Amino acid sequence: MSIYIILLVAIALMVVLIRKKVPIGPAILSGGLLIWIILDRRPESLWAAFKSMVSMPRSYDLLFALYFVVCLEIEMRKSGILNGLVQYLHHLIPSKKVTLAVMPAFLGMLPSIGGARFSAPIVQTIAEGQPVSNESKALINFWFRHIMEFANPIVPGILLTCAIANVSVSALIVHMLWVSALMFAIGWFFFISPLKIVEPAQEPSEDKLAKYRIDFFLALLPIFGVFALSMAFGLAASVSLLIIVGLLYPILRFMGRDVSLKDIFLGAVEKKLLRDVVMILYFIQLLDTSGALGQIVQSFHASVLPLPLILAFISFLIGMLTGMSQGHVAMMMPIVAAVANGSLDLIGLVLVFGVGGQMVTPTHVCLMISLDYFKADFFKTLTRCIYAEAVLLTIFSIVSYLTWAR
């Protein structure tokens, strides 16, 4: 049976289960087990996938990063920092629409694993009291957080791409920056422009503004702190976040904004979220041990279709299946390097379609986090995201065709 038919059947099973209100994690894992039953059926493959998942440092970095992101969010929310941040942003940027788009985009510059959980409460606070649906809030948080996936020099996918394809980070960013601008514009048109936002009627008093200014800088400290620890010392996201959470606690106590340790560390345990993340991680490893990903790449070599079309399709498919940039980059960039080393056109094609696949799949942890936080409907949210992503990929394809280096 064709690997693509198998994948379609598995995806159909996931969709049916999600429509039946089965949680996303178990639904995705069920699709993975169906692929395993059709392709493999060896118990050793299940065990190998489990061993691979528990032995990968990235698994623990993701789980603990998610946990400490929630710890940090509790510290900032209960101490009033989040509210002060939003109020001061309203002072700096009078338009709530602009703030809604800019804040998740700004926080997305820091590629913290599961970082959508950090930007979500800020989006919620900005949209408080406004006629903004849960689906719109989830989409804004998810979409704008990822606009710099093509032009951020510290995104793992960009760094891995440049290392494999032998191009400089600066050259790739210059080549791809317009895609980030396009993604922002499309997100604004689809998700921000239709909102009926009521702007604040008056400025806060000077005393309140002074407090909000302090909150603003207190909110920036953890963001830049994690950035500095990750970049300057090469620490994992989870370790950086642990340090920041630990340092912020005594600062808040000193300022008379005490938040109890019980609220921070017990309140951050979100069992359903952790369950779904673990199941998605296992699903990704199961794709490898069952041979599904290998068969997709083999089909690439046997195809007679034009090279760009094949690269785009398989990158999109792998992006959908893995939900992470490292997945399609690690599998597709060596092929690009072999057939057209240094070609920014082909590299950009693989990146855009790979990220396109990530943006329309429940295996993307940021989408799952956004849906969970805002209690948004899965299909209503994903359908709107698919429309926007289809526009982006269409425009990118047309521009690439017209400007392709010959």
mmCIF file of C-alpha atoms in Angstrom:
data_model
loop_
_atom_site.group_PDB
_atom_site.id
_atom_site.type_symbol
_atom_site.label_atom_id
_atom_site.label_comp_id
_atom_site.label_asym_id
_atom_site.label_seq_id
_atom_site.Cartn_x
_atom_site.Cartn_y
_atom_site.Cartn_z
ATOM 1 C CA MET A 1 0.000 0.000 0.000
ATOM 2 C CA SER A 2 1.268 3.493 -0.828
ATOM 3 C CA ILE A 3 2.727 5.364 2.132
ATOM 4 C CA TYR A 4 0.600 8.387 1.222
ATOM 5 C CA ILE A 5 -2.623 6.356 1.395
ATOM 6 C CA ILE A 6 -1.540 5.032 4.793
ATOM 7 C CA LEU A 7 -0.898 8.563 6.023
ATOM 8 C CA LEU A 8 -4.281 9.754 4.750
ATOM 9 C CA VAL A 9 -6.027 6.897 6.572
ATOM 10 C CA ALA A 10 -4.134 7.729 9.779
ATOM 11 C CA ILE A 11 -4.979 11.425 9.487
ATOM 12 C CA ALA A 12 -8.645 10.532 8.869
ATOM 13 C CA LEU A 13 -8.627 8.475 12.075
ATOM 14 C CA MET A 14 -7.177 11.416 14.011
ATOM 15 C CA VAL A 15 -9.840 13.758 12.632
ATOM 16 C CA VAL A 16 -12.674 11.366 13.525
ATOM 17 C CA LEU A 17 -11.358 10.899 17.074
ATOM 18 C CA ILE A 18 -10.927 14.640 17.624
ATOM 19 C CA ARG A 19 -14.484 15.219 16.351
ATOM 20 C CA LYS A 20 -15.600 12.622 18.924
ATOM 21 C CA LYS A 21 -13.991 14.867 21.591
ATOM 22 C CA VAL A 22 -11.037 12.540 22.162
ATOM 23 C CA PRO A 23 -8.121 14.662 23.510
ATOM 24 C CA ILE A 24 -5.531 15.668 20.917
ATOM 25 C CA GLY A 25 -2.681 13.607 22.376
ATOM 26 C CA PRO A 26 -4.482 10.235 22.399
ATOM 27 C CA ALA A 27 -6.023 10.985 18.971
ATOM 28 C CA ILE A 28 -2.624 11.653 17.396
ATOM 29 C CA LEU A 29 -1.048 8.621 19.041
ATOM 30 C CA SER A 30 -3.911 6.461 17.737
ATOM 31 C CA GLY A 31 -3.018 7.562 14.210
ATOM 32 C CA GLY A 32 0.605 6.655 14.870
ATOM 33 C CA LEU A 33 -0.347 3.215 16.156
ATOM 34 C CA LEU A 34 -2.450 2.638 13.031
ATOM 35 C CA ILE A 35 0.596 3.466 10.877
ATOM 36 C CA TRP A 36 2.649 1.028 12.975
ATOM 37 C CA ILE A 37 0.024 -1.729 12.558
ATOM 38 C CA ILE A 38 -0.019 -1.323 8.770
ATOM 39 C CA LEU A 39 3.724 -0.913 8.197
ATOM 40 C CA ASP A 40 5.448 -2.798 10.963
ATOM 41 C CA ARG A 41 3.517 -4.627 13.710
ATOM 42 C CA ARG A 42 6.723 -5.548 15.572
ATOM 43 C CA PRO A 43 6.576 -4.905 19.356
ATOM 44 C CA GLU A 44 10.288 -4.081 19.208
ATOM 45 C CA SER A 45 9.455 -0.967 17.174
ATOM 46 C CA LEU A 46 7.102 0.284 19.888
ATOM 47 C CA TRP A 47 9.805 -0.272 22.484
ATOM 48 C CA ALA A 48 12.459 1.336 20.267
ATOM 49 C CA ALA A 49 10.264 4.429 19.817
ATOM 50 C CA PHE A 50 9.748 4.628 23.583
ATOM 51 C CA LYS A 51 13.473 4.261 24.291
ATOM 52 C CA SER A 52 14.277 6.896 21.701
ATOM 53 C CA MET A 53 11.756 9.303 23.228
ATOM 54 C CA VAL A 54 12.964 8.893 26.815
ATOM 55 C CA SER A 55 16.645 9.016 25.830
ATOM 56 C CA MET A 56 16.390 12.264 23.841
ATOM 57 C CA PRO A 57 17.415 15.358 25.843
ATOM 58 C CA ARG A 58 14.944 17.366 23.763
ATOM 59 C CA SER A 59 12.019 15.464 25.303
ATOM 60 C CA TYR A 60 12.945 16.538 28.819
ATOM 61 C CA ASP A 61 13.848 20.048 27.706
ATOM 62 C CA LEU A 62 10.380 20.431 26.187
ATOM 63 C CA LEU A 63 8.498 19.038 29.197
ATOM 64 C CA PHE A 64 10.438 21.005 31.804
ATOM 65 C CA ALA A 65 10.441 24.160 29.663
ATOM 66 C CA LEU A 66 6.646 23.960 29.476
ATOM 67 C CA TYR A 67 6.457 23.467 33.244
ATOM 68 C CA PHE A 68 8.731 26.406 34.067
ATOM 69 C CA VAL A 69 7.009 28.640 31.506
ATOM 70 C CA VAL A 70 3.780 28.076 33.448
ATOM 71 C CA CYS A 71 5.653 28.764 36.727
ATOM 72 C CA LEU A 72 6.883 32.063 35.282
ATOM 73 C CA GLU A 73 3.426 32.958 34.017
ATOM 74 C CA ILE A 74 1.949 32.352 37.500
ATOM 75 C CA GLU A 75 4.607 34.569 39.099
ATOM 76 C CA MET A 76 3.945 37.370 36.633
ATOM 77 C CA ARG A 77 0.155 37.063 36.694
ATOM 78 C CA LYS A 78 -0.333 36.841 40.464
ATOM 79 C CA SER A 79 2.163 39.649 41.127
ATOM 80 C CA GLY A 80 0.329 41.978 38.725
ATOM 81 C CA ILE A 81 3.240 42.237 36.292
ATOM 82 C CA LEU A 82 1.265 40.915 33.317
ATOM 83 C CA ASN A 83 -1.547 43.396 33.805
ATOM 84 C CA GLY A 84 0.939 46.247 34.237
ATOM 85 C CA LEU A 85 2.786 45.177 31.093
ATOM 86 C CA VAL A 86 -0.402 45.318 29.045
ATOM 87 C CA GLN A 87 -1.472 48.667 30.532
ATOM 88 C CA TYR A 88 1.902 50.239 29.772
ATOM 89 C CA LEU A 89 1.819 48.855 26.247
ATOM 90 C CA HIS A 90 -1.545 50.568 25.807
ATOM 91 C CA HIS A 91 0.203 53.791 26.807
ATOM 92 C CA LEU A 92 3.061 53.224 24.340
ATOM 93 C CA ILE A 93 0.879 51.779 21.564
ATOM 94 C CA PRO A 94 -2.664 53.204 21.799
ATOM 95 C CA SER A 95 -4.073 50.578 19.410
ATOM 96 C CA LYS A 96 -5.040 47.290 21.050
ATOM 97 C CA LYS A 97 -5.072 45.657 17.633
ATOM 98 C CA VAL A 98 -1.406 46.485 17.121
ATOM 99 C CA THR A 99 -0.572 45.269 20.632
ATOM 100 C CA LEU A 100 -2.406 41.985 20.020
ATOM 101 C CA ALA A 101 -0.258 41.311 16.959
ATOM 102 C CA VAL A 102 3.051 42.699 18.199
ATOM 103 C CA MET A 103 3.295 41.009 21.611
ATOM 104 C CA PRO A 104 3.186 37.345 20.479
ATOM 105 C CA ALA A 105 5.431 38.283 17.530
ATOM 106 C CA PHE A 106 7.933 39.908 19.889
ATOM 107 C CA LEU A 107 7.878 36.972 22.310
ATOM 108 C CA GLY A 108 8.260 34.638 19.339
ATOM 109 C CA MET A 109 11.709 36.139 18.767
ATOM 110 C CA LEU A 110 12.746 34.018 21.733
ATOM 111 C CA PRO A 111 12.377 30.437 20.448
ATOM 112 C CA SER A 112 11.579 28.902 23.820
ATOM 113 C CA ILE A 113 10.107 25.428 23.479
ATOM 114 C CA GLY A 114 6.408 25.664 24.237
ATOM 115 C CA GLY A 115 6.687 29.461 24.378
ATOM 116 C CA ALA A 116 3.110 29.869 23.175
ATOM 117 C CA ARG A 117 2.135 29.148 26.788
ATOM 118 C CA PHE A 118 3.982 32.317 27.834
ATOM 119 C CA SER A 119 2.440 34.637 25.252
ATOM 120 C CA ALA A 120 -1.084 33.210 25.679
ATOM 121 C CA PRO A 121 -1.915 34.958 28.994
ATOM 122 C CA ILE A 122 -0.658 38.264 27.554
ATOM 123 C CA VAL A 123 -2.992 37.901 24.569
ATOM 124 C CA GLN A 124 -5.785 37.000 26.995
ATOM 125 C CA THR A 125 -5.111 40.098 29.120
ATOM 126 C CA ILE A 126 -5.031 42.424 26.092
ATOM 127 C CA ALA A 127 -8.302 40.967 24.774
ATOM 128 C CA GLU A 128 -10.018 41.053 28.184
ATOM 129 C CA GLY A 129 -13.493 42.561 27.921
ATOM 130 C CA GLN A 130 -13.325 42.731 24.128
ATOM 131 C CA PRO A 131 -15.612 40.852 21.696
ATOM 132 C CA VAL A 132 -12.831 38.451 20.671
ATOM 133 C CA SER A 133 -13.695 34.754 20.379
ATOM 134 C CA ASN A 134 -11.562 32.031 21.934
ATOM 135 C CA GLU A 135 -10.693 30.818 18.439
ATOM 136 C CA SER A 136 -9.478 34.288 17.411
ATOM 137 C CA LYS A 137 -7.315 34.573 20.520
ATOM 138 C CA ALA A 138 -5.822 31.126 19.895
ATOM 139 C CA LEU A 139 -5.112 32.000 16.253
ATOM 140 C CA ILE A 140 -3.514 35.351 17.097
ATOM 141 C CA ASN A 141 -1.302 33.753 19.727
ATOM 142 C CA PHE A 142 -0.294 30.875 17.436
ATOM 143 C CA TRP A 143 0.094 32.690 14.110
ATOM 144 C CA PHE A 144 1.966 35.818 15.141
ATOM 145 C CA ARG A 145 4.293 33.886 17.406
ATOM 146 C CA HIS A 146 5.706 32.140 14.326
ATOM 147 C CA ILE A 147 6.148 34.981 11.849
ATOM 148 C CA MET A 148 9.920 35.085 12.482
ATOM 149 C CA GLU A 149 10.466 31.382 11.799
ATOM 150 C CA PHE A 150 12.134 32.388 8.518
ATOM 151 C CA ALA A 151 14.274 35.299 9.701
ATOM 152 C CA ASN A 152 15.271 34.784 13.337
ATOM 153 C CA PRO A 153 19.001 33.992 13.727
ATOM 154 C CA ILE A 154 18.453 31.961 16.905
ATOM 155 C CA VAL A 155 15.650 29.688 15.683
ATOM 156 C CA PRO A 156 17.034 26.107 15.761
ATOM 157 C CA GLY A 157 15.620 25.363 12.304
ATOM 158 C CA ILE A 158 17.498 28.327 10.786
ATOM 159 C CA LEU A 159 20.776 27.390 12.469
ATOM 160 C CA LEU A 160 20.453 23.749 11.419
ATOM 161 C CA THR A 161 19.564 24.779 7.862
ATOM 162 C CA CYS A 162 22.638 26.974 7.504
ATOM 163 C CA ALA A 163 24.909 24.296 8.946
ATOM 164 C CA ILE A 164 23.638 21.575 6.597
ATOM 165 C CA ALA A 165 23.172 23.661 3.436
ATOM 166 C CA ASN A 166 26.424 25.601 3.821
ATOM 167 C CA VAL A 167 24.971 29.121 3.682
ATOM 168 C CA SER A 168 25.475 32.049 6.046
ATOM 169 C CA VAL A 169 22.750 32.963 8.513
ATOM 170 C CA SER A 170 22.782 36.584 7.337
ATOM 171 C CA ALA A 171 22.367 35.615 3.667
ATOM 172 C CA LEU A 172 19.422 33.352 4.478
ATOM 173 C CA ILE A 173 17.714 36.000 6.616
ATOM 174 C CA VAL A 174 18.072 38.662 3.916
ATOM 175 C CA HIS A 175 16.610 36.207 1.399
ATOM 176 C CA MET A 176 13.672 35.225 3.642
ATOM 177 C CA LEU A 177 12.777 38.415 5.528
ATOM 178 C CA TRP A 178 9.992 39.290 3.080
ATOM 179 C CA VAL A 179 8.212 36.038 3.970
ATOM 180 C CA SER A 180 8.030 37.094 7.627
ATOM 181 C CA ALA A 181 6.581 40.450 6.540
ATOM 182 C CA LEU A 182 4.080 38.624 4.316
ATOM 183 C CA MET A 183 3.055 36.330 7.162
ATOM 184 C CA PHE A 184 2.461 39.335 9.434
ATOM 185 C CA ALA A 185 0.343 41.045 6.761
ATOM 186 C CA ILE A 186 -1.749 37.918 6.134
ATOM 187 C CA GLY A 187 -2.269 37.411 9.874
ATOM 188 C CA TRP A 188 -3.368 41.024 10.228
ATOM 189 C CA PHE A 189 -5.827 40.728 7.337
ATOM 190 C CA PHE A 190 -7.374 37.428 8.475
ATOM 191 C CA PHE A 191 -7.210 37.594 12.278
ATOM 192 C CA ILE A 192 -6.770 41.205 13.471
ATOM 193 C CA SER A 193 -8.554 43.437 10.959
ATOM 194 C CA PRO A 194 -12.042 41.856 11.434
ATOM 195 C CA LEU A 195 -11.978 42.419 15.225
ATOM 196 C CA LYS A 196 -14.267 45.084 16.697
ATOM 197 C CA ILE A 197 -11.928 46.419 19.376
ATOM 198 C CA VAL A 198 -12.917 49.200 21.784
ATOM 199 C CA GLU A 199 -9.855 51.324 22.538
ATOM 200 C CA PRO A 200 -9.197 52.660 26.092
ATOM 201 C CA ALA A 201 -11.103 55.886 26.695
ATOM 202 C CA GLN A 202 -8.539 57.605 28.907
ATOM 203 C CA GLU A 203 -4.915 57.519 29.993
ATOM 204 C CA PRO A 204 -4.065 56.147 33.473
ATOM 205 C CA SER A 205 -2.969 58.539 36.213
ATOM 206 C CA GLU A 206 0.721 59.382 36.641
ATOM 207 C CA ASP A 207 0.959 57.183 39.754
ATOM 208 C CA LYS A 208 -0.515 54.200 37.954
ATOM 209 C CA LEU A 209 1.613 54.880 34.901
ATOM 210 C CA ALA A 210 4.749 54.830 37.064
ATOM 211 C CA LYS A 211 3.717 51.434 38.468
ATOM 212 C CA TYR A 212 2.914 50.093 35.004
ATOM 213 C CA ARG A 213 6.320 51.270 33.784
ATOM 214 C CA ILE A 214 8.001 49.203 36.507
ATOM 215 C CA ASP A 215 5.828 46.218 35.561
ATOM 216 C CA PHE A 216 6.841 46.669 31.927
ATOM 217 C CA PHE A 217 10.548 46.427 32.700
ATOM 218 C CA LEU A 218 9.986 43.591 35.172
ATOM 219 C CA ALA A 219 8.194 41.690 32.396
ATOM 220 C CA LEU A 220 11.059 42.260 29.963
ATOM 221 C CA LEU A 221 13.702 40.989 32.394
ATOM 222 C CA PRO A 222 12.654 37.301 32.191
ATOM 223 C CA ILE A 223 12.414 37.461 28.395
ATOM 224 C CA PHE A 224 15.872 38.933 27.905
ATOM 225 C CA GLY A 225 17.202 36.829 30.782
ATOM 226 C CA VAL A 226 16.238 33.586 29.060
ATOM 227 C CA PHE A 227 17.625 34.950 25.791
ATOM 228 C CA ALA A 228 20.964 35.845 27.425
ATOM 229 C CA LEU A 229 21.316 32.546 29.277
ATOM 230 C CA SER A 230 20.503 30.558 26.142
ATOM 231 C CA MET A 231 22.787 32.531 23.824
ATOM 232 C CA ALA A 232 25.705 33.540 26.057
ATOM 233 C CA PHE A 233 26.022 30.310 28.016
ATOM 234 C CA GLY A 234 24.350 27.822 25.696
ATOM 235 C CA LEU A 235 21.923 26.646 28.375
ATOM 236 C CA ALA A 236 18.870 24.607 27.470
ATOM 237 C CA ALA A 237 15.537 26.423 27.513
ATOM 238 C CA SER A 238 14.348 24.481 30.568
ATOM 239 C CA VAL A 239 17.490 25.320 32.581
ATOM 240 C CA SER A 240 17.336 28.992 31.579
ATOM 241 C CA LEU A 241 13.687 29.190 32.611
ATOM 242 C CA LEU A 242 14.384 27.460 35.946
ATOM 243 C CA ILE A 243 17.062 30.057 36.742
ATOM 244 C CA ILE A 244 14.781 32.948 35.800
ATOM 245 C CA VAL A 245 11.861 31.562 37.839
ATOM 246 C CA GLY A 246 14.196 31.148 40.818
ATOM 247 C CA LEU A 247 15.618 34.672 40.514
ATOM 248 C CA LEU A 248 12.252 36.370 40.042
ATOM 249 C CA TYR A 249 10.817 34.930 43.279
ATOM 250 C CA PRO A 250 13.070 36.868 45.732
ATOM 251 C CA ILE A 251 12.754 40.016 43.590
ATOM 252 C CA LEU A 252 8.974 39.862 43.943
ATOM 253 C CA ARG A 253 9.250 39.275 47.704
ATOM 254 C CA PHE A 254 11.582 42.254 48.054
ATOM 255 C CA MET A 255 9.064 44.423 46.197
ATOM 256 C CA GLY A 256 6.203 43.278 48.423
ATOM 257 C CA ARG A 257 4.535 41.239 45.667
ATOM 258 C CA ASP A 258 4.891 37.854 47.278
ATOM 259 C CA VAL A 259 3.556 34.833 45.399
ATOM 260 C CA SER A 260 3.460 31.566 47.357
ATOM 261 C CA LEU A 261 5.749 28.735 46.282
ATOM 262 C CA LYS A 262 2.769 26.383 46.433
ATOM 263 C CA ASP A 263 0.867 28.485 43.910
ATOM 264 C CA ILE A 264 3.900 28.638 41.631
ATOM 265 C CA PHE A 265 5.148 25.065 41.595
ATOM 266 C CA LEU A 266 1.946 23.108 42.211
ATOM 267 C CA GLY A 267 -0.220 25.416 40.126
ATOM 268 C CA ALA A 268 2.086 24.853 37.158
ATOM 269 C CA VAL A 269 1.322 21.131 36.972
ATOM 270 C CA GLU A 270 -1.023 20.845 33.982
ATOM 271 C CA LYS A 271 -1.549 17.101 33.659
ATOM 272 C CA LYS A 272 -3.610 17.130 30.466
ATOM 273 C CA LEU A 273 -1.081 19.307 28.648
ATOM 274 C CA LEU A 274 1.850 17.138 29.739
ATOM 275 C CA ARG A 275 -0.030 13.968 28.730
ATOM 276 C CA ASP A 276 -0.702 15.322 25.247
ATOM 277 C CA VAL A 277 2.896 16.487 24.772
ATOM 278 C CA VAL A 278 4.316 13.092 25.791
ATOM 279 C CA MET A 279 1.974 11.314 23.371
ATOM 280 C CA ILE A 280 2.964 13.649 20.522
ATOM 281 C CA LEU A 281 6.659 13.046 21.241
ATOM 282 C CA TYR A 282 6.049 9.292 21.153
ATOM 283 C CA PHE A 283 4.091 9.611 17.901
ATOM 284 C CA ILE A 284 7.024 11.421 16.262
ATOM 285 C CA GLN A 285 9.458 8.665 17.249
ATOM 286 C CA LEU A 286 6.983 6.008 16.114
ATOM 287 C CA LEU A 287 6.980 7.521 12.626
ATOM 288 C CA ASP A 288 10.710 6.860 12.481
ATOM 289 C CA THR A 289 10.855 3.361 13.962
ATOM 290 C CA SER A 290 7.869 2.149 11.911
ATOM 291 C CA GLY A 291 9.650 3.206 8.720
ATOM 292 C CA ALA A 292 7.032 5.794 7.664
ATOM 293 C CA LEU A 293 9.457 8.699 7.327
ATOM 294 C CA GLY A 294 11.969 6.508 5.510
ATOM 295 C CA GLN A 295 9.354 5.471 2.957
ATOM 296 C CA ILE A 296 8.425 9.110 2.318
ATOM 297 C CA VAL A 297 12.038 9.961 1.492
ATOM 298 C CA GLN A 298 12.364 6.841 -0.693
ATOM 299 C CA SER A 299 9.319 7.931 -2.692
ATOM 300 C CA PHE A 300 11.151 11.194 -3.355
ATOM 301 C CA HIS A 301 13.980 9.391 -5.135
ATOM 302 C CA ALA A 302 11.564 7.361 -7.284
ATOM 303 C CA SER A 303 9.481 10.327 -8.454
ATOM 304 C CA VAL A 304 9.707 11.903 -11.926
ATOM 305 C CA LEU A 305 8.080 15.193 -10.873
ATOM 306 C CA PRO A 306 10.067 18.478 -10.949
ATOM 307 C CA LEU A 307 12.527 18.826 -8.067
ATOM 308 C CA PRO A 308 10.991 21.975 -6.483
ATOM 309 C CA LEU A 309 7.525 20.395 -6.490
ATOM 310 C CA ILE A 310 8.797 17.248 -4.784
ATOM 311 C CA LEU A 311 10.787 19.211 -2.202
ATOM 312 C CA ALA A 312 7.790 21.417 -1.405
ATOM 313 C CA PHE A 313 5.346 18.515 -1.062
ATOM 314 C CA ILE A 314 7.558 16.312 1.103
ATOM 315 C CA SER A 315 8.682 19.234 3.289
ATOM 316 C CA PHE A 316 5.030 20.139 3.878
ATOM 317 C CA LEU A 317 4.166 16.534 4.691
ATOM 318 C CA ILE A 318 7.061 16.070 7.118
ATOM 319 C CA GLY A 319 6.228 19.418 8.734
ATOM 320 C CA MET A 320 2.667 18.168 9.265
ATOM 321 C CA LEU A 321 3.792 14.850 10.696
ATOM 322 C CA THR A 322 6.491 16.111 13.058
ATOM 323 C CA GLY A 323 5.188 19.579 13.939
ATOM 324 C CA MET A 324 8.722 20.925 14.349
ATOM 325 C CA SER A 325 11.175 22.740 12.103
ATOM 326 C CA GLN A 326 14.064 20.421 12.947
ATOM 327 C CA GLY A 327 12.114 17.510 11.452
ATOM 328 C CA HIS A 328 11.757 18.704 7.866
ATOM 329 C CA VAL A 329 15.103 20.539 7.976
ATOM 330 C CA ALA A 330 17.030 17.465 9.113
ATOM 331 C CA MET A 331 15.432 15.262 6.453
ATOM 332 C CA MET A 332 15.248 17.640 3.481
ATOM 333 C CA MET A 333 18.243 19.972 3.746
ATOM 334 C CA PRO A 334 20.813 17.208 3.123
ATOM 335 C CA ILE A 335 18.983 16.510 -0.163
ATOM 336 C CA VAL A 336 19.074 20.216 -1.074
ATOM 337 C CA ALA A 337 22.766 20.355 -0.190
ATOM 338 C CA ALA A 338 23.431 17.342 -2.407
ATOM 339 C CA VAL A 339 21.520 18.481 -5.497
ATOM 340 C CA ALA A 340 21.995 22.263 -5.316
ATOM 341 C CA ASN A 341 24.428 23.213 -2.566
ATOM 342 C CA GLY A 342 23.997 26.831 -1.465
ATOM 343 C CA SER A 343 20.782 27.458 -3.439
ATOM 344 C CA LEU A 344 18.852 30.005 -1.375
ATOM 345 C CA ASP A 345 15.807 29.484 -3.601
ATOM 346 C CA LEU A 346 15.528 25.766 -2.809
ATOM 347 C CA ILE A 347 16.421 26.323 0.847
ATOM 348 C CA GLY A 348 13.676 28.939 1.142
ATOM 349 C CA LEU A 349 11.203 26.612 -0.567
ATOM 350 C CA VAL A 350 11.886 23.813 1.920
ATOM 351 C CA LEU A 351 11.666 26.173 4.899
ATOM 352 C CA VAL A 352 8.409 27.849 3.873
ATOM 353 C CA PHE A 353 6.566 24.645 2.973
ATOM 354 C CA GLY A 354 7.958 22.810 6.003
ATOM 355 C CA VAL A 355 6.765 25.560 8.326
ATOM 356 C CA GLY A 356 3.508 25.601 6.341
ATOM 357 C CA GLY A 357 2.984 21.970 7.307
ATOM 358 C CA GLN A 358 3.735 22.810 10.941
ATOM 359 C CA MET A 359 1.111 25.548 10.947
ATOM 360 C CA VAL A 360 -1.778 23.239 10.009
ATOM 361 C CA THR A 361 -1.184 20.212 12.217
ATOM 362 C CA PRO A 362 -2.194 19.228 15.759
ATOM 363 C CA THR A 363 1.292 17.749 16.257
ATOM 364 C CA HIS A 364 2.597 21.327 16.588
ATOM 365 C CA VAL A 365 2.881 21.824 20.349
ATOM 366 C CA CYS A 366 2.250 25.586 20.134
ATOM 367 C CA LEU A 367 -1.112 25.020 18.431
ATOM 368 C CA MET A 368 -2.110 22.467 21.027
ATOM 369 C CA ILE A 369 -1.061 24.832 23.837
ATOM 370 C CA SER A 370 -3.052 27.718 22.338
ATOM 371 C CA LEU A 371 -6.158 25.565 21.897
ATOM 372 C CA ASP A 372 -5.857 24.267 25.448
ATOM 373 C CA TYR A 373 -5.271 27.658 27.072
ATOM 374 C CA PHE A 374 -8.097 29.504 25.318
ATOM 375 C CA LYS A 375 -10.439 26.480 25.279
ATOM 376 C CA ALA A 376 -10.853 27.045 21.541
ATOM 377 C CA ASP A 377 -12.646 24.717 19.138
ATOM 378 C CA PHE A 378 -10.065 22.627 17.257
ATOM 379 C CA PHE A 379 -11.738 22.576 13.837
ATOM 380 C CA LYS A 380 -12.890 26.210 13.837
ATOM 381 C CA THR A 381 -9.379 27.319 14.738
ATOM 382 C CA LEU A 382 -7.526 25.023 12.362
ATOM 383 C CA THR A 383 -9.817 25.786 9.406
ATOM 384 C CA ARG A 384 -9.096 29.515 9.620
ATOM 385 C CA CYS A 385 -5.388 28.824 9.983
ATOM 386 C CA ILE A 386 -5.448 26.596 6.878
ATOM 387 C CA TYR A 387 -7.069 29.381 4.826
ATOM 388 C CA ALA A 388 -4.408 31.878 5.890
ATOM 389 C CA GLU A 389 -1.561 29.431 5.311
ATOM 390 C CA ALA A 390 -2.931 28.549 1.863
ATOM 391 C CA VAL A 391 -2.801 32.238 0.912
ATOM 392 C CA LEU A 392 0.777 32.519 2.178
ATOM 393 C CA LEU A 393 1.963 29.428 0.286
ATOM 394 C CA THR A 394 0.176 30.541 -2.890
ATOM 395 C CA ILE A 395 1.742 34.005 -2.844
ATOM 396 C CA PHE A 396 5.150 32.544 -2.008
ATOM 397 C CA SER A 397 4.882 30.054 -4.873
ATOM 398 C CA ILE A 398 3.915 32.752 -7.388
ATOM 399 C CA VAL A 399 6.699 35.107 -6.287
ATOM 400 C CA SER A 400 9.236 32.266 -6.274
ATOM 401 C CA TYR A 401 8.220 31.180 -9.767
ATOM 402 C CA LEU A 402 8.548 34.717 -11.117
ATOM 403 C CA THR A 403 11.844 35.492 -9.386
ATOM 404 C CA TRP A 404 13.520 32.058 -9.329
ATOM 405 C CA ALA A 405 17.241 32.398 -10.028
ATOM 406 C CA ARG A 406 17.943 30.803 -13.366
#
